[in-house]
PDB file of C-alpha atoms in Angstrom:
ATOM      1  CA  UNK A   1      92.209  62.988 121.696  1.00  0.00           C
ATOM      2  CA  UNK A   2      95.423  64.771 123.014  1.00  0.00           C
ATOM      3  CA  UNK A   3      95.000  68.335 125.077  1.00  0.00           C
ATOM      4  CA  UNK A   4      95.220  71.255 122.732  1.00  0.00           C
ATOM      5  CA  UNK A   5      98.842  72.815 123.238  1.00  0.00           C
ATOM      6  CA  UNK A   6     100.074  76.292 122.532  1.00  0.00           C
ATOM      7  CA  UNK A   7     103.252  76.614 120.972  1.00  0.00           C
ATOM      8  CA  UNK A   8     105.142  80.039 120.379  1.00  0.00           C
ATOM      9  CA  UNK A   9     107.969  79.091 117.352  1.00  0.00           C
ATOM     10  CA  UNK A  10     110.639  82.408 116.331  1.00  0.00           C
ATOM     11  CA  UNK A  11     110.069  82.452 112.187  1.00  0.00           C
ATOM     12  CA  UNK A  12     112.964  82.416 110.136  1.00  0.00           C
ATOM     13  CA  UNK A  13     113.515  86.069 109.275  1.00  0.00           C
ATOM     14  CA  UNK A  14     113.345  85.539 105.685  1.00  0.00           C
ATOM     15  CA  UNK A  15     109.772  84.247 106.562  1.00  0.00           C
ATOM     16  CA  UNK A  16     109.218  86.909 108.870  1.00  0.00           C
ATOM     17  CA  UNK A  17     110.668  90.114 106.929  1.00  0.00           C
ATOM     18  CA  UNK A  18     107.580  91.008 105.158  1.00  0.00           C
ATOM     19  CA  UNK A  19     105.727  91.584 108.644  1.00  0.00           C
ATOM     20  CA  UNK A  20     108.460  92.508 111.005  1.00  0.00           C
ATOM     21  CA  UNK A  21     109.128  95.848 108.064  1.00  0.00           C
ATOM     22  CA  UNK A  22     105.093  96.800 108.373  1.00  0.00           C
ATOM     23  CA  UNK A  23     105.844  96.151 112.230  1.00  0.00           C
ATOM     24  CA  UNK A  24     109.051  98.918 111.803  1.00  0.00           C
ATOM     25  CA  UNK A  25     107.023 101.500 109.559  1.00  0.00           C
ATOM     26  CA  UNK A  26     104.331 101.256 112.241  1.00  0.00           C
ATOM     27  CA  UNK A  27     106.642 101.693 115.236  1.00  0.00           C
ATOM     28  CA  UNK A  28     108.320 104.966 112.777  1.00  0.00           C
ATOM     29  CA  UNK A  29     104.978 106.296 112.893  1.00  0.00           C
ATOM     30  CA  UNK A  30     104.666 106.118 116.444  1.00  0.00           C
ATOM     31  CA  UNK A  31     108.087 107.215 117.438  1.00  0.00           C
ATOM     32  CA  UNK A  32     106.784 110.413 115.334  1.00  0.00           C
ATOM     33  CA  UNK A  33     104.199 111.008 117.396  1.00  0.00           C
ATOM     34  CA  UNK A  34     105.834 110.403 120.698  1.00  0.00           C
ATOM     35  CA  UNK A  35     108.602 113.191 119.868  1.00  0.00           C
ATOM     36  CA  UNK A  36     105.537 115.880 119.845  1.00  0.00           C
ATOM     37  CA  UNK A  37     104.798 114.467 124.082  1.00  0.00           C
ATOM     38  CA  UNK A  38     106.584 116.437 126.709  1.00  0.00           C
ATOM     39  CA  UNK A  39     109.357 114.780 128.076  1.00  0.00           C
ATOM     40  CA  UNK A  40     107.640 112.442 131.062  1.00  0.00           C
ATOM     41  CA  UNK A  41     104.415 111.739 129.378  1.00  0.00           C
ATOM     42  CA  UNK A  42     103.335 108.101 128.856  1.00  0.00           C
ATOM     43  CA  UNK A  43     101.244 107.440 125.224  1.00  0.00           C
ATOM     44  CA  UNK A  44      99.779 105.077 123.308  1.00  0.00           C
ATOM     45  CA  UNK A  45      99.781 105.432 119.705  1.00  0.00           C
ATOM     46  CA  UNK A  46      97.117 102.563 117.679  1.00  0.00           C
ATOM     47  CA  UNK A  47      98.393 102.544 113.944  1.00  0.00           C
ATOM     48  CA  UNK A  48      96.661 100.933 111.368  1.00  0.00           C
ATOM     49  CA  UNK A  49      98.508 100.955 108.212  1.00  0.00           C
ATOM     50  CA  UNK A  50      96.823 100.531 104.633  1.00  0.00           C
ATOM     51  CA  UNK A  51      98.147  99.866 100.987  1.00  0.00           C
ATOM     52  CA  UNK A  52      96.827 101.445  97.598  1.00  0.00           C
ATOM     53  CA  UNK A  53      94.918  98.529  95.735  1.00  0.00           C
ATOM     54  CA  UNK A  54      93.300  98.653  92.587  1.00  0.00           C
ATOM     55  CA  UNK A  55      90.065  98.742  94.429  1.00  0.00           C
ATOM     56  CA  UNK A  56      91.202 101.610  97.042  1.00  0.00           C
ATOM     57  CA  UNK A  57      93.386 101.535 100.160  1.00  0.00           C
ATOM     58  CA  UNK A  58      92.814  98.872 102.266  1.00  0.00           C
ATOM     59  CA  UNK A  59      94.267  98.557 105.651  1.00  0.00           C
ATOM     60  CA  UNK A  60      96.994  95.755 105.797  1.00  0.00           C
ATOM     61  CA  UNK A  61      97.822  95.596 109.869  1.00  0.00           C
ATOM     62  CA  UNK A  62      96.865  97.687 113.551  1.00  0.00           C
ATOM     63  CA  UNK A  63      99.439  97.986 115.944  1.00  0.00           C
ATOM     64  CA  UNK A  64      99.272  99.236 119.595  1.00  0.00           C
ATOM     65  CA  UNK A  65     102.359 101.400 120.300  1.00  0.00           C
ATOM     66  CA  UNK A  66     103.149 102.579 123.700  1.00  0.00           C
ATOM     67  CA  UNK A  67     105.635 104.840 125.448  1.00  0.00           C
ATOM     68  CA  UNK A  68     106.343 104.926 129.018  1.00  0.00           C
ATOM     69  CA  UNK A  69     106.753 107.634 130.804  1.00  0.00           C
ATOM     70  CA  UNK A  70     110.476 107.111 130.873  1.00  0.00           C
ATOM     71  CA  UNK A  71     110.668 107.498 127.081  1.00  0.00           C
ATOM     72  CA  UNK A  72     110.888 103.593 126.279  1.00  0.00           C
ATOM     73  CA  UNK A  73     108.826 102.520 123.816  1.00  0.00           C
ATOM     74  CA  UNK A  74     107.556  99.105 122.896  1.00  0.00           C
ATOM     75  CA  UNK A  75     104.683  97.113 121.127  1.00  0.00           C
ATOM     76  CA  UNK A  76     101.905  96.205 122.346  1.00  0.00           C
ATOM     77  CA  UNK A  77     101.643  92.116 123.296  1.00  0.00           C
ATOM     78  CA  UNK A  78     105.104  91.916 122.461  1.00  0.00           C
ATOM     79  CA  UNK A  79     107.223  88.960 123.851  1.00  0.00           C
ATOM     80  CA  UNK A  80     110.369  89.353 126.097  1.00  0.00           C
ATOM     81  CA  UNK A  81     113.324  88.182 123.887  1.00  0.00           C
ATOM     82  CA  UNK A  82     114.152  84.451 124.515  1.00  0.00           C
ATOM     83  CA  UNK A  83     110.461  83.920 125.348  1.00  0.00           C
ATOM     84  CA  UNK A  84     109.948  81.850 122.947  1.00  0.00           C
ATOM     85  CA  UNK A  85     108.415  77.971 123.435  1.00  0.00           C
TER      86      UNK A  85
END
């Protein structure tokens, strides 16, 4: 049997779009927040968003959000671009 072997493949962005817009309203949410820290403050902000069902809200995805103290913000386990492979 061959070694297990991890690939990392960039989805189309039709494929992707659903996810990469939760991704978006998560980082919104976030970017929210941050503009309430004094300038120079680091943060993290964990968002969980949720959807109305007919059987209550459920949550639909978490995301870690963080902002460096420099004001740059970026996801959580998030790949450098070109990283892919």
């Amino acid at each position: 049997m061959a070694d297990p072997v991890s690939l990392t493949v960039e989805a189309t962005p039709a494929a992707a779009a659903p996810i990469t817009g939760l991704i978006e309203e998560a980082g919104a949410a976030a970017a929210a927040h941050f503009e309430q820290l004094p300038d120079g403050e680091a943060g993290t902000a964990l968002v969980t968003l949720t959807a109305a069902t007919s059987y209550g809200s459920v949550p639909i995805g978490m995301w870690s959000v963080l902002r460096a103290a420099d004001g740059t913000v970026t996801l959580a386990g998030a790949l450098e671009a070109g990283a892919n492979g």
